[in-house]
């Protein structure tokens, strides 16, 4: 019988026919370079746990101790219900890693992007965003009600042309970009972008989700990698990837952070980060600062894999995200399935997330040489 919800089955049918249907695979045991996937041990190239911290005893112990001391939940919005010393310790640690005046933690990176963009620009303003920006940046732009225009991926000539054409018609302008592009692995040309921003009086929001803990001499991210730590900008990121926890953050000048505490709806009207997540992220930052050898190992693994794989099969990447180009969603799905049968967990990424279907491999510091060799061997056989 047809009713007002019948469109759901029709829509699902269309998604299936296009090979765009997504389902979740169950893993068991601790996260790591090897995981139990659907009852079988596989080498894991599907996680963003770049430094292998999500199962690190220091993070687990910190989370357990914080839970025992402060309970499981934060019980309310920080403004209404108060916060723990831990929350400010984490914010100070992020600010110190990023060399900014202050930082603010959100319940996720997605919420940080939504709430910060919607707070700093509005109807009278302009957002210019990279066409390959993460969904949270794009939806933040929608929520803000600013005029949002995409520029071509990492194309500074196109950004310059759009600034020239539109900037003067708006009050404030915000340029938004991933720093490491999450589904491609390439980097924003940050110094050129910042020069354009200065010339056209635009603010810059850079999403360091995949760069924090990974890029730069101390793991602070791409802003550090490009020697731009002294520039005034809005740095966003997540605690859920190299930091092995859950949550998001913004780092920047003290007045920006103070303004956001007063104006960012996704921070004001939501429950504070749990004690366990906060303590785990704090422990992760300490490890990032104490153990640079983890980052060095990660980059050695990245270099080895890139050297072993044929560059014409790969999308351009300067990060631990390495993508194998494939010509259709079906090929991507069947390649991912073949890899899984060979004991390798690597997801197919398809439209509408990306324009070109691909297998996305994310390298970890804790991958052993033998894990990488197994992957290379399997990909060479298939070639
Ligand atoms: C570039 C980018 N920004 C933001 C996010 C959202 O972060 P979170 O998972 O903490 O919500 C992600 C991924 O999840 C991402 O890849």
Coordinates of C-alpha atoms and ligand atoms in Angstrom, one line a residue:
X1 CA 0.0 0.0 0.0
X2 CA 1.3 3.4 -0.9
X3 CA 1.6 6.1 1.8
X4 CA 3.5 9.3 2.4
X5 CA 6.7 7.2 3.2
X6 CA 6.6 5.1 0.0
X7 CA 9.2 7.4 -1.6
X8 CA 11.8 5.9 0.8
X9 CA 11.8 2.5 -1.0
X10 CA 11.9 4.1 -4.4
X11 CA 14.9 6.2 -3.4
X12 CA 16.7 3.2 -1.9
X13 CA 16.0 1.3 -5.1
X14 CA 17.6 4.1 -7.2
X15 CA 20.6 4.2 -4.8
X16 CA 21.1 0.4 -5.3
X17 CA 20.8 0.6 -9.0
X18 CA 23.5 3.2 -9.2
X19 CA 25.8 1.1 -7.0
X20 CA 25.8 3.9 -4.5
X21 CA 24.3 1.9 -1.7
X22 CA 26.4 1.9 1.5
X23 CA 26.4 -0.5 4.4
X24 CA 28.4 -0.8 7.5
X25 CA 30.9 -3.6 8.2
X26 CA 31.3 -4.9 11.7
X27 CA 34.7 -5.0 13.3
X28 CA 35.5 -6.5 16.7
X29 CA 38.4 -6.2 19.1
X30 CA 40.7 -3.2 19.5
X31 CA 41.3 -0.8 16.6
X32 CA 44.7 -1.0 15.0
X33 CA 46.8 -1.9 11.9
X34 CA 45.1 -5.4 12.0
X35 CA 41.5 -5.8 13.0
X36 CA 38.8 -8.5 13.1
X37 CA 36.4 -7.7 10.3
X38 CA 33.3 -9.9 10.0
X39 CA 35.1 -12.7 11.9
X40 CA 38.3 -12.6 10.0
X41 CA 41.7 -10.9 10.7
X42 CA 42.5 -8.2 8.1
X43 CA 45.1 -5.6 7.5
X44 CA 43.4 -2.3 8.1
X45 CA 43.8 0.5 5.6
X46 CA 40.3 1.9 6.4
X47 CA 40.9 3.9 9.6
X48 CA 42.0 7.5 10.2
X49 CA 43.9 6.4 13.3
X50 CA 47.2 7.5 11.6
X51 CA 49.4 7.2 14.6
X52 CA 47.8 4.0 16.0
X53 CA 46.7 5.8 19.2
X54 CA 43.1 4.7 19.5
X55 CA 44.1 1.6 21.3
X56 CA 47.2 3.0 23.1
X57 CA 47.3 2.1 26.8
X58 CA 47.9 5.7 27.8
X59 CA 44.7 6.9 26.1
X60 CA 42.7 3.9 27.5
X61 CA 44.0 4.5 31.0
X62 CA 43.3 8.2 30.8
X63 CA 39.8 7.6 29.6
X64 CA 39.1 5.0 32.3
X65 CA 40.6 7.2 35.1
X66 CA 38.5 10.2 33.9
X67 CA 35.4 8.1 33.8
X68 CA 35.9 6.8 37.3
X69 CA 36.7 10.3 38.6
X70 CA 34.1 12.4 36.7
X71 CA 31.5 9.9 35.4
X72 CA 30.4 9.0 31.9
X73 CA 28.7 12.1 30.8
X74 CA 29.2 15.9 31.0
X75 CA 25.5 16.2 31.9
X76 CA 24.8 19.4 30.0
X77 CA 26.0 22.3 28.0
X78 CA 29.2 23.7 29.5
X79 CA 27.7 27.2 29.9
X80 CA 24.7 25.9 31.9
X81 CA 26.1 22.9 33.7
X82 CA 29.8 23.9 34.1
X83 CA 32.8 22.1 32.8
X84 CA 35.8 20.2 34.2
X85 CA 39.3 21.3 34.6
X86 CA 40.1 18.6 32.0
X87 CA 38.2 20.5 29.3
X88 CA 40.3 23.6 29.7
X89 CA 43.5 21.5 30.0
X90 CA 42.7 20.0 26.6
X91 CA 42.0 23.4 25.1
X92 CA 45.2 24.8 26.4
X93 CA 47.1 21.7 25.1
X94 CA 45.5 22.2 21.6
X95 CA 46.4 25.9 21.7
X96 CA 50.0 25.1 22.7
X97 CA 50.3 22.4 19.9
X98 CA 48.9 24.9 17.3
X99 CA 50.8 27.9 18.7
X100 CA 47.6 29.9 19.0
X101 CA 46.3 32.0 21.9
X102 CA 43.4 29.7 22.7
X103 CA 41.2 26.8 21.6
X104 CA 37.7 25.5 22.1
X105 CA 36.5 21.9 21.9
X106 CA 33.3 20.8 20.3
X107 CA 31.5 17.4 20.5
X108 CA 32.7 16.6 16.9
X109 CA 34.6 18.1 14.1
X110 CA 31.5 18.1 12.0
X111 CA 29.7 20.2 14.7
X112 CA 32.7 22.5 15.0
X113 CA 32.6 23.3 11.3
X114 CA 28.8 23.8 11.3
X115 CA 28.8 26.1 14.4
X116 CA 31.9 28.1 13.6
X117 CA 31.0 29.0 10.0
X118 CA 27.4 29.9 11.0
X119 CA 28.8 32.1 13.8
X120 CA 31.4 34.1 11.8
X121 CA 29.4 34.8 8.7
X122 CA 25.8 35.5 7.9
X123 CA 23.4 36.8 5.2
X124 CA 25.4 39.8 4.2
X125 CA 28.6 37.7 3.7
X126 CA 30.4 35.6 1.2
X127 CA 32.0 32.2 1.5
X128 CA 34.4 30.9 -1.1
X129 CA 35.0 27.2 -0.6
X130 CA 37.2 24.6 -2.4
X131 CA 34.9 22.4 -4.4
X132 CA 36.3 19.2 -2.7
X133 CA 35.7 20.5 0.8
X134 CA 34.4 18.1 3.5
X135 CA 30.6 17.9 3.8
X136 CA 30.8 19.7 7.2
X137 CA 32.3 22.8 5.6
X138 CA 29.7 22.8 2.8
X139 CA 26.8 22.3 5.2
X140 CA 28.2 24.9 7.6
X141 CA 28.1 27.4 4.6
X142 CA 24.4 26.5 4.0
X143 CA 23.6 26.9 7.7
X144 CA 25.2 30.4 7.8
X145 CA 22.9 31.7 5.0
X146 CA 25.9 33.5 3.5
X147 CA 26.3 33.4 -0.3
X148 CA 28.4 30.3 -0.9
X149 CA 30.4 29.9 -4.1
X150 CA 32.8 27.0 -4.8
X151 CA 36.1 27.5 -6.5
X152 CA 37.9 24.8 -8.5
X153 CA 39.9 22.4 -6.4
X154 CA 43.1 24.0 -5.2
X155 CA 43.0 26.4 -8.1
X156 CA 44.3 29.7 -6.8
X157 CA 43.8 31.5 -10.2
X158 CA 40.1 30.6 -10.0
X159 CA 39.9 31.7 -6.3
X160 CA 41.6 35.0 -7.3
X161 CA 39.1 35.5 -10.1
X162 CA 36.1 34.8 -7.8
X163 CA 37.4 37.2 -5.1
X164 CA 37.9 39.9 -7.8
X165 CA 34.4 39.3 -9.1
X166 CA 32.4 39.0 -5.9
X167 CA 34.3 40.2 -2.8
X168 CA 33.3 43.9 -3.1
X169 CA 29.6 43.1 -3.0
X170 CA 29.7 41.6 0.5
X171 CA 30.4 42.7 4.1
X172 CA 32.7 39.8 5.3
X173 CA 34.3 37.1 3.3
X174 CA 35.4 33.7 4.5
X175 CA 37.6 31.3 2.5
X176 CA 37.1 27.7 3.6
X177 CA 39.4 24.7 2.8
X178 CA 40.5 21.3 4.0
X179 CA 44.2 21.4 4.5
X180 CA 44.7 17.7 3.7
X181 CA 41.8 16.8 1.4
X182 CA 40.1 13.9 3.1
X183 CA 39.1 11.8 0.0
X184 CA 42.1 12.7 -2.1
X185 CA 45.1 13.2 0.2
X186 CA 46.5 16.3 -1.6
X187 CA 47.3 19.6 0.2
X188 CA 45.9 23.1 0.0
X189 CA 48.5 25.6 -1.4
X190 CA 48.1 27.5 1.9
X191 CA 50.7 30.3 1.5
X192 CA 49.2 31.4 -1.9
X193 CA 45.7 31.2 -0.5
X194 CA 46.7 33.3 2.5
X195 CA 48.2 36.0 0.2
X196 CA 44.9 36.2 -1.7
X197 CA 43.0 36.4 1.6
X198 CA 45.1 39.3 2.7
X199 CA 44.8 41.1 -0.6
X200 CA 41.0 40.8 -0.6
X201 CA 40.4 41.2 3.2
X202 CA 39.0 37.7 3.7
X203 CA 39.1 35.5 6.7
X204 CA 40.4 31.9 6.3
X205 CA 39.1 28.8 7.9
X206 CA 41.4 25.8 7.4
X207 CA 40.2 22.3 8.4
X208 CA 43.2 20.3 9.8
X209 CA 41.2 17.1 10.4
X210 CA 43.6 14.9 8.6
X211 CA 46.7 17.0 9.3
X212 CA 46.8 17.3 13.0
X213 CA 49.3 14.9 14.5
X214 CA 50.5 14.0 11.0
X215 CA 51.8 17.1 9.2
X216 CA 54.5 19.6 10.3
X217 CA 57.6 19.3 12.4
X218 CA 55.7 18.9 15.7
X219 CA 52.5 17.4 14.3
X220 CA 50.6 20.7 14.6
X221 CA 49.3 20.3 11.0
X222 CA 49.6 21.9 7.6
X223 CA 49.6 25.4 9.0
X224 CA 52.9 24.5 10.7
X225 CA 54.1 22.5 7.6
X226 CA 53.7 25.6 5.5
X227 CA 55.3 27.9 8.2
X228 CA 52.1 29.9 8.6
X229 CA 51.7 29.4 12.4
X230 CA 52.1 33.1 13.0
X231 CA 49.2 34.0 10.7
X232 CA 45.8 35.0 12.1
X233 CA 43.3 32.3 10.9
X234 CA 40.6 30.0 12.0
X235 CA 42.0 26.5 12.5
X236 CA 39.5 23.7 12.9
X237 CA 40.2 20.0 13.4
X238 CA 39.0 16.8 15.0
X239 CA 40.1 14.7 18.0
X240 CA 38.9 11.6 16.2
X241 CA 41.6 10.8 13.7
X242 CA 45.3 10.9 14.7
X243 CA 44.3 11.8 18.2
X244 CA 42.4 8.6 18.6
X245 CA 39.4 10.0 20.5
X246 CA 36.2 11.8 19.7
X247 CA 35.4 15.5 19.4
X248 CA 36.4 18.6 17.4
X249 CA 38.2 21.9 18.1
X250 CA 38.9 25.4 16.8
X251 CA 42.2 27.1 17.6
X252 CA 43.0 30.8 17.0
X253 CA 43.1 34.2 18.6
X254 CA 41.6 34.6 22.1
X255 CA 38.9 37.1 20.8
X256 CA 37.8 34.5 18.2
X257 CA 37.4 31.8 20.9
X258 CA 35.7 34.2 23.3
X259 CA 33.2 35.2 20.5
X260 CA 32.5 31.5 19.6
X261 CA 31.8 30.7 23.2
X262 CA 29.1 33.3 23.1
X263 CA 27.8 32.8 19.5
X264 CA 28.4 29.3 18.2
X265 CA 25.1 27.4 18.5
X266 CA 26.7 23.9 18.1
X267 CA 28.9 24.6 21.1
X268 CA 26.3 26.5 23.3
X269 CA 23.3 24.2 22.9
X270 CA 24.9 20.8 23.1
X271 CA 26.4 18.7 25.9
X272 CA 30.1 19.1 26.6
X273 CA 32.6 16.5 25.5
X274 CA 32.6 13.5 27.8
X275 CA 35.3 13.2 30.4
X276 CA 36.6 10.0 28.7
X277 CA 37.0 11.6 25.3
X278 CA 38.5 14.7 26.7
X279 CA 41.1 12.8 28.8
X280 CA 42.0 10.5 25.9
X281 CA 42.6 13.4 23.5
X282 CA 44.7 15.1 26.1
X283 CA 46.9 12.0 26.5
X284 CA 47.1 11.8 22.7
X285 CA 48.5 15.3 22.4
X286 CA 51.1 14.4 25.0
X287 CA 52.2 11.4 23.0
X288 CA 52.3 13.5 19.8
X289 CA 54.7 15.8 21.6
X290 CA 56.7 13.2 23.4
X291 CA 57.1 10.6 20.6
X292 CA 57.9 12.2 17.2
X293 CA 59.2 8.8 16.1
X294 CA 55.6 7.7 15.6
X295 CA 55.2 10.4 13.0
X296 CA 58.5 9.5 11.4
X297 CA 57.4 5.9 11.1
X298 CA 54.2 6.9 9.5
X299 CA 56.0 9.0 6.9
X300 CA 58.5 6.1 6.2
X301 CA 55.5 3.8 5.6
X302 CA 53.9 6.4 3.3
X303 CA 57.1 6.7 1.3
X304 CA 57.5 3.0 1.0
X305 CA 54.0 2.5 -0.3
X306 CA 54.2 5.3 -2.8
X307 CA 57.5 4.0 -4.1
X308 CA 56.0 0.5 -4.6
X309 CA 52.8 1.5 -6.3
X310 CA 52.6 2.8 -9.9
X311 CA 52.0 6.6 -9.7
X312 CA 49.7 6.6 -12.8
X313 CA 47.2 4.5 -10.8
X314 CA 47.1 6.9 -7.9
X315 CA 45.5 10.3 -7.4
X316 CA 48.1 13.0 -6.4
X317 CA 48.8 12.9 -2.7
X318 CA 51.2 14.4 -0.2
X319 CA 49.7 12.7 2.9
X320 CA 49.1 9.3 4.4
X321 CA 45.8 9.1 2.3
X322 CA 46.6 7.3 -0.9
X323 CA 43.8 6.8 -3.5
X324 CA 43.7 4.2 -6.2
X325 CA 41.8 5.6 -9.2
X326 CA 39.0 3.3 -10.6
X327 CA 36.7 4.0 -13.5
X328 CA 33.3 3.2 -12.0
X329 CA 31.5 2.6 -8.8
X330 CA 31.1 -1.1 -9.7
X331 CA 34.9 -1.6 -10.2
X332 CA 35.6 0.2 -7.0
X333 CA 33.2 -2.0 -5.1
X334 CA 34.5 -5.2 -6.6
X335 CA 38.1 -4.2 -6.0
X336 CA 37.3 -3.5 -2.3
X337 CA 35.6 -6.9 -2.1
X338 CA 38.6 -8.7 -3.7
X339 CA 41.0 -6.9 -1.3
X340 CA 38.8 -8.0 1.6
X341 CA 39.0 -11.6 0.4
X342 CA 42.8 -11.3 0.3
X343 CA 42.7 -10.1 4.0
X344 CA 42.9 -6.3 3.3
X345 CA 40.3 -3.8 4.5
X346 CA 40.2 -0.8 2.2
X347 CA 37.0 1.0 1.4
X348 CA 35.6 1.9 -2.0
X349 CA 34.7 5.6 -2.2
X350 CA 32.1 6.5 -4.8
X351 CA 29.9 9.3 -6.0
X352 CA 28.2 11.3 -4.6
X353 CA 31.1 11.6 -2.1
X354 CA 33.7 12.0 -4.8
X355 CA 33.5 12.6 -8.6
X356 CA 35.9 9.7 -9.5
X357 CA 35.5 6.3 -7.8
X358 CA 38.5 5.0 -5.9
X359 CA 39.9 2.8 -3.2
X360 CA 41.0 4.9 -0.3
X361 CA 44.1 3.6 1.6
X362 CA 45.0 5.3 4.8
X363 CA 48.5 4.4 6.1
X364 CA 49.2 4.1 9.8
X365 CA 52.4 4.4 11.8
X366 CA 51.7 1.0 13.2
X367 CA 51.6 -0.8 9.9
X368 CA 54.4 -3.3 9.7
X369 CA 56.5 -3.6 6.5
X370 CA 54.9 -7.0 6.0
X371 CA 51.4 -5.4 6.0
X372 CA 52.5 -3.0 3.3
X373 CA 54.1 -5.7 1.3
X374 CA 51.0 -7.8 1.4
X375 CA 49.0 -4.9 0.0
X376 CA 51.5 -4.2 -2.8
X377 CA 51.7 -7.8 -3.8
X378 CA 47.9 -8.1 -4.1
X379 CA 47.6 -4.8 -6.1
X380 CA 50.4 -5.9 -8.4
X381 CA 48.7 -9.3 -9.1
X382 CA 45.4 -7.6 -9.9
X383 CA 47.1 -5.0 -12.2
Ligands
LIG1 C1 38.1 17.2 6.6 C2 37.1 16.8 7.7 N1 36.6 17.7 8.5 C3 35.7 17.3 9.4 C4 35.4 16.0 9.7 C5 34.5 15.7 10.8 O1 35.2 15.4 11.9 P1 34.4 14.4 13.1 O2 34.6 13.0 12.6 O3 35.2 14.8 14.3 O4 33.0 14.9 13.1 C6 36.0 15.0 8.9 C7 35.8 13.6 9.1 O5 35.1 13.0 9.8 C8 36.9 15.4 7.9 O6 37.5 14.5 7.1

